[in-house]
XYZ file of C-alpha atoms in Angstrom:
378
model
C 0.000 0.000 0.000
C 1.357 3.402 -0.953
C 1.212 6.144 1.670
C -2.350 7.413 2.035
C -3.459 10.496 3.945
C -6.895 10.658 5.570
C -8.535 13.637 7.306
C -10.002 11.603 10.165
C -10.431 8.110 11.598
C -13.820 7.689 9.931
C -12.142 7.794 6.521
C -9.397 5.429 7.716
C -12.138 2.959 8.704
C -13.948 3.444 5.403
C -10.699 2.809 3.521
C -10.151 -0.497 5.363
C -13.696 -1.560 4.491
C -13.263 -0.502 0.865
C -9.877 -2.245 0.603
C -11.681 -5.512 1.398
C -8.601 -7.490 2.457
C -8.565 -10.779 4.325
C -6.077 -9.301 6.794
C -5.157 -5.749 7.779
C -2.305 -5.604 10.300
C -1.382 -2.168 11.662
C 1.385 -0.885 13.908
C 0.845 2.476 15.627
C 2.430 4.294 18.549
C 0.500 4.980 21.733
C -1.884 7.953 21.519
C -2.206 7.606 17.737
C -5.865 6.599 17.997
C -5.934 2.791 17.649
C -8.770 2.233 20.122
C -10.781 5.108 18.683
C -10.256 3.645 15.208
C -11.612 0.261 16.360
C -14.722 1.956 17.779
C -15.131 4.111 14.655
C -14.888 0.983 12.500
C -17.474 -0.770 14.675
C -19.831 2.213 14.496
C -19.624 2.149 10.682
C -20.987 -1.386 10.529
C -22.777 -2.430 13.732
C -26.297 -1.147 14.401
C -26.519 1.523 17.122
C -27.716 0.214 20.477
C -30.711 2.508 20.636
C -32.211 1.043 17.429
C -31.458 -2.611 18.178
C -33.897 -4.702 20.186
C -31.833 -7.878 19.884
C -28.951 -8.485 22.278
C -26.578 -10.898 20.617
C -24.128 -11.367 17.769
C -26.769 -12.170 15.154
C -27.166 -8.551 14.032
C -23.518 -7.438 14.223
C -21.017 -7.265 11.390
C -17.987 -6.734 13.657
C -16.800 -8.807 16.599
C -14.194 -6.647 18.318
C -11.651 -6.766 21.128
C -10.282 -3.586 22.677
C -10.084 -1.869 26.058
C -13.882 -1.566 26.103
C -14.147 -5.353 25.856
C -12.006 -5.661 28.965
C -14.343 -3.243 30.757
C -17.185 -5.766 30.403
C -15.537 -7.664 33.275
C -15.428 -6.090 36.738
C -14.319 -7.325 40.161
C -16.481 -7.994 43.199
C -13.848 -7.861 45.946
C -16.033 -8.594 49.000
C -14.472 -5.764 50.982
C -16.637 -6.553 54.026
C -15.568 -10.177 54.490
C -12.483 -10.404 52.246
C -13.503 -13.929 51.165
C -15.758 -14.152 48.106
C -13.858 -12.478 45.264
C -14.973 -13.001 41.711
C -14.869 -11.417 38.274
C -18.328 -10.447 37.085
C -19.997 -9.871 33.716
C -23.542 -9.204 32.552
C -25.389 -11.930 30.661
C -27.512 -9.382 28.765
C -24.571 -8.291 26.575
C -23.649 -9.940 23.276
C -20.564 -11.545 24.870
C -22.411 -12.657 27.986
C -25.301 -14.080 25.982
C -22.937 -16.039 23.727
C -20.934 -17.502 26.637
C -24.152 -18.519 28.368
C -25.875 -20.039 25.330
C -22.865 -21.809 23.826
C -21.526 -23.273 27.108
C -17.923 -22.382 26.291
C -16.891 -21.863 29.913
C -14.890 -25.087 30.076
C -12.946 -24.252 26.914
C -12.184 -20.795 28.316
C -10.922 -22.463 31.489
C -8.666 -24.829 29.530
C -7.172 -22.059 27.344
C -6.514 -19.828 30.356
C -4.847 -22.627 32.325
C -2.665 -23.565 29.353
C -1.433 -19.972 29.015
C -1.060 -18.949 32.653
C -0.961 -21.618 35.312
C -2.332 -25.152 35.236
C -2.827 -24.934 39.021
C -5.521 -22.243 38.646
C -9.057 -23.510 38.056
C -11.836 -21.240 36.768
C -15.482 -21.711 37.751
C -18.484 -19.851 36.292
C -21.439 -19.333 38.653
C -24.680 -17.426 38.135
C -25.250 -14.731 40.756
C -28.694 -15.169 42.313
C -31.441 -12.643 41.567
C -29.300 -10.776 39.013
C -28.416 -10.832 35.312
C -24.767 -11.275 36.249
C -22.402 -14.219 36.043
C -19.513 -14.578 38.465
C -16.132 -16.128 37.668
C -14.125 -17.500 40.574
C -10.457 -18.417 40.358
C -9.349 -21.292 42.568
C -5.849 -22.286 43.624
C -6.549 -25.609 45.289
C -9.563 -25.014 47.532
C -8.830 -21.301 47.990
C -10.519 -18.572 45.970
C -7.889 -16.082 44.789
C -7.787 -12.765 42.988
C -5.589 -13.067 39.927
C -3.081 -10.382 38.928
C -3.880 -7.564 36.511
C -1.822 -9.252 33.783
C -3.612 -12.569 34.367
C -6.938 -10.754 34.241
C -6.062 -9.296 30.828
C -5.062 -12.750 29.636
C -8.322 -14.212 30.918
C -10.367 -11.609 29.017
C -8.304 -12.374 25.918
C -8.977 -16.110 26.371
C -12.730 -15.426 26.569
C -12.575 -13.469 23.335
C -10.403 -16.034 21.565
C -12.703 -18.939 22.439
C -15.713 -16.992 21.146
C -13.784 -16.049 17.979
C -12.573 -19.639 17.430
C -16.125 -20.913 17.846
C -17.526 -18.402 15.360
C -14.762 -19.016 12.787
C -15.333 -22.772 12.991
C -19.127 -22.535 12.771
C -19.097 -20.109 9.833
C -16.653 -22.283 7.888
C -19.281 -25.027 8.034
C -22.433 -22.956 7.554
C -22.579 -19.381 6.310
C -26.354 -19.380 6.956
C -26.011 -19.804 10.718
C -28.598 -17.222 11.828
C -26.946 -16.581 15.203
C -23.697 -15.307 13.678
C -24.026 -15.104 9.877
C -24.050 -11.297 9.863
C -20.449 -11.164 11.167
C -17.944 -10.167 8.477
C -15.009 -8.835 10.529
C -13.027 -9.626 13.638
C -11.282 -6.469 14.878
C -8.557 -6.827 17.530
C -6.806 -3.857 19.149
C -3.801 -4.236 21.481
C -4.625 -7.443 23.363
C -1.170 -7.867 24.939
C -0.350 -4.555 26.620
C 1.683 -5.064 29.814
C 2.241 -8.791 29.239
C 5.690 -10.355 29.366
C 7.382 -11.726 26.259
C 6.366 -15.361 26.785
C 2.657 -14.538 26.894
C 3.004 -12.008 24.075
C 4.536 -14.546 21.699
C 2.011 -17.238 22.693
C -0.903 -14.851 22.125
C 0.470 -13.730 18.737
C 0.982 -17.294 17.499
C -2.465 -18.307 18.755
C -4.035 -15.377 16.893
C -2.047 -16.136 13.727
C -3.384 -19.700 13.820
C -6.945 -18.388 14.130
C -6.556 -16.150 11.074
C -5.074 -19.011 9.054
C -7.761 -21.433 10.264
C -10.463 -19.058 8.997
C -9.373 -19.569 5.376
C -11.778 -21.776 3.419
C -9.832 -24.779 2.105
C -12.095 -27.682 1.135
C -14.668 -27.559 -1.657
C -17.445 -27.977 0.912
C -16.146 -25.041 2.957
C -15.930 -22.860 -0.146
C -19.493 -23.781 -1.071
C -21.213 -23.690 2.337
C -18.896 -21.623 4.511
C -17.841 -18.049 5.124
C -14.332 -16.696 5.723
C -14.103 -13.697 8.062
C -11.801 -10.701 7.572
C -9.401 -9.607 10.327
C -8.155 -6.179 11.380
C -5.389 -6.246 14.009
C -3.773 -3.118 15.467
C -1.043 -2.868 18.093
C 1.651 -0.622 19.552
C 3.557 -3.661 20.820
C 6.678 -4.176 18.693
C 7.220 -7.856 19.496
C 3.543 -8.741 18.984
C 3.584 -6.971 15.611
C 6.807 -8.632 14.531
C 5.625 -12.160 15.400
C 2.357 -11.580 13.545
C 3.967 -9.994 10.486
C 6.417 -12.895 10.241
C 3.563 -15.395 10.621
C 1.622 -13.700 7.826
C 4.518 -13.070 5.446
C 3.060 -15.448 2.844
C -0.154 -13.424 2.787
C -0.650 -10.242 0.769
C 1.999 -7.831 2.096
C -0.075 -4.744 1.266
C -2.189 -5.556 4.320
C 0.702 -4.799 6.719
C 0.750 -1.102 7.546
C 1.962 1.614 9.878
C -0.664 4.081 11.109
C 0.585 7.537 12.087
C -0.737 10.972 12.788
C -0.155 13.336 9.898
C 2.189 15.923 11.432
C 1.194 18.411 8.742
C -2.408 18.280 9.997
C -3.260 17.537 13.649
C -6.598 16.065 12.564
C -5.140 13.845 9.846
C -3.708 10.328 9.630
C -1.245 8.578 7.367
C -1.199 4.879 6.515
C 2.192 3.715 5.273
C 2.906 0.404 3.658
C 5.401 -1.794 5.499
C 6.529 -4.483 3.112
C 9.488 -5.212 5.353
C 9.406 -5.479 9.113
C 9.875 -2.006 10.623
C 11.748 -3.396 13.614
C 14.741 -2.125 13.460
C 12.031 0.099 15.020
C 14.758 2.033 16.874
C 16.020 3.287 13.527
C 12.524 3.955 12.243
C 11.581 6.252 15.137
C 15.017 7.863 15.294
C 14.958 8.761 11.605
C 11.446 10.166 11.873
C 12.486 12.536 14.684
C 15.820 13.350 13.069
C 14.160 14.362 9.799
C 11.642 16.690 11.468
C 12.295 20.406 11.087
C 12.124 22.838 14.005
C 8.887 24.347 12.652
C 7.230 20.904 12.428
C 7.932 19.847 16.024
C 4.713 19.091 17.921
C 3.470 17.260 20.992
C 3.386 14.129 18.845
C 7.210 14.173 18.767
C 7.388 13.920 22.552
C 5.345 10.726 22.163
C 7.820 9.472 19.543
C 10.763 10.398 21.772
C 9.345 8.470 24.692
C 8.835 5.427 22.427
C 12.440 5.732 21.266
C 13.748 5.990 24.831
C 11.656 3.023 26.012
C 12.771 0.788 23.151
C 16.417 1.830 23.503
C 16.310 1.190 27.253
C 14.869 -2.278 26.634
C 17.557 -2.981 24.036
C 20.341 -1.845 26.393
C 18.959 -3.756 29.370
C 17.693 -0.841 31.480
C 14.423 -1.242 33.387
C 13.453 2.442 33.114
C 13.784 4.727 30.097
C 14.467 7.701 32.404
C 17.864 6.140 33.139
C 18.962 7.158 29.630
C 18.692 10.839 30.545
C 21.691 11.737 32.778
C 20.905 13.085 36.225
C 23.098 16.125 35.567
C 21.294 16.938 32.308
C 19.901 20.496 32.187
C 16.134 20.758 32.752
C 15.908 16.973 33.139
C 12.772 17.043 35.310
C 10.982 19.449 32.990
C 11.760 17.246 29.988
C 10.533 14.095 31.783
C 7.338 15.886 32.773
C 6.651 16.885 29.166
C 7.457 13.367 27.920
C 4.843 11.959 30.262
C 2.234 14.686 29.754
C 2.368 14.770 25.962
C 2.545 10.975 25.574
C -0.638 10.291 27.547
C -3.108 12.992 26.633
C -6.708 12.091 27.412
C -7.971 12.968 23.937
C -5.142 14.040 21.626
C -7.333 15.076 18.694
C -9.116 17.710 20.764
C -6.050 19.616 21.909
C -3.516 21.817 20.179
C -0.416 20.108 18.850
C 1.574 23.321 18.858
C 4.637 23.615 21.079
C 6.014 26.793 22.558
C 9.494 27.762 21.365
C 11.020 26.927 24.753
C 9.530 23.416 24.506
C 10.861 22.991 20.983
C 14.312 24.146 22.105
C 14.271 21.715 25.025
C 13.220 18.869 22.755
C 15.984 19.590 20.237
C 18.559 19.878 23.019
C 17.600 16.541 24.600
C 17.395 14.710 21.285
C 20.868 16.018 20.360
C 22.162 14.947 23.765
C 20.628 11.480 23.310
C 22.092 11.146 19.808
C 25.597 12.082 20.950
C 25.557 10.087 24.206
C 24.562 6.824 22.537
C 26.505 7.380 19.309
C 23.607 7.084 16.903
C 24.606 6.949 13.274
C 22.185 6.746 10.365
C 23.417 5.687 6.965
C 22.342 7.957 4.132
């Protein structure tokens, strides 16, 4: 795919739909708008809640996983007695209805135990006099509260079992009324904050699902339906494992999504026929080639990404270690790195930097370049 510029995320979503590819894999830095793109894409195709009387997957064209999917699960911590802790979800949502009707709880349990810890057992229990289902995690006879990372993995396992079920059923029967409206599976950043072992396992598992969705036999081609996948991530390792797994597929579906620095409201999709990781070099060159006049808050986000990835490469646990303690205005620079990398809604705020902020950025980038002996071949 040649570089394409779009004025907003709605047109990015429309372009993906128009492109009509089996797989669209996108890498984007934090704060680019990946989650908002997934919701924009969903809103283009799924009926709005207020006009839909049916709760289920049978009227949806997109099955999606993003941070909102994770929010479907909440903890009951039993603060009074400190005994009965469980993860809770509503059965009157599309996900909850599907889990309940398809009895996939045991498969979810098996996938979670295979990824995390075979000593943890998961039990689904309906909560009396409510529309909620509770999920208890047992270690032996003791109910435990799993870690935040394990919770993310559990939510991912729930989604993957539902997705595997739907892919398998649609390969056999495209007229399955419960799910035949689904055309896309959209997955945004499922592995944030996970360690490398889980990240690689999740990427390979997802790659297998995409490959399994391809119609192979004559019967499948006649009676079945093959879903399209959109996968977006800011996680370099996750992206690299997936792009390597899909290298035999159409390479135009592997892209880099960026903000258009010439227009704070715009976005650029760049083709990535080769893996962009050497991602250190990719980010470094992007910053290095930016003129003083073009510097914006977005470049603080890029700089933080560069520092984090360089720190990981050099074996440091904290990117702040790369900025010497004696460096001028160190605390101010760190504050701006944090503030401008985690804006609450980047598209709604000015991207302009004051001259003193631009000067500080240029000074620290120059210091970083000289300290770590960066050299870019022409």
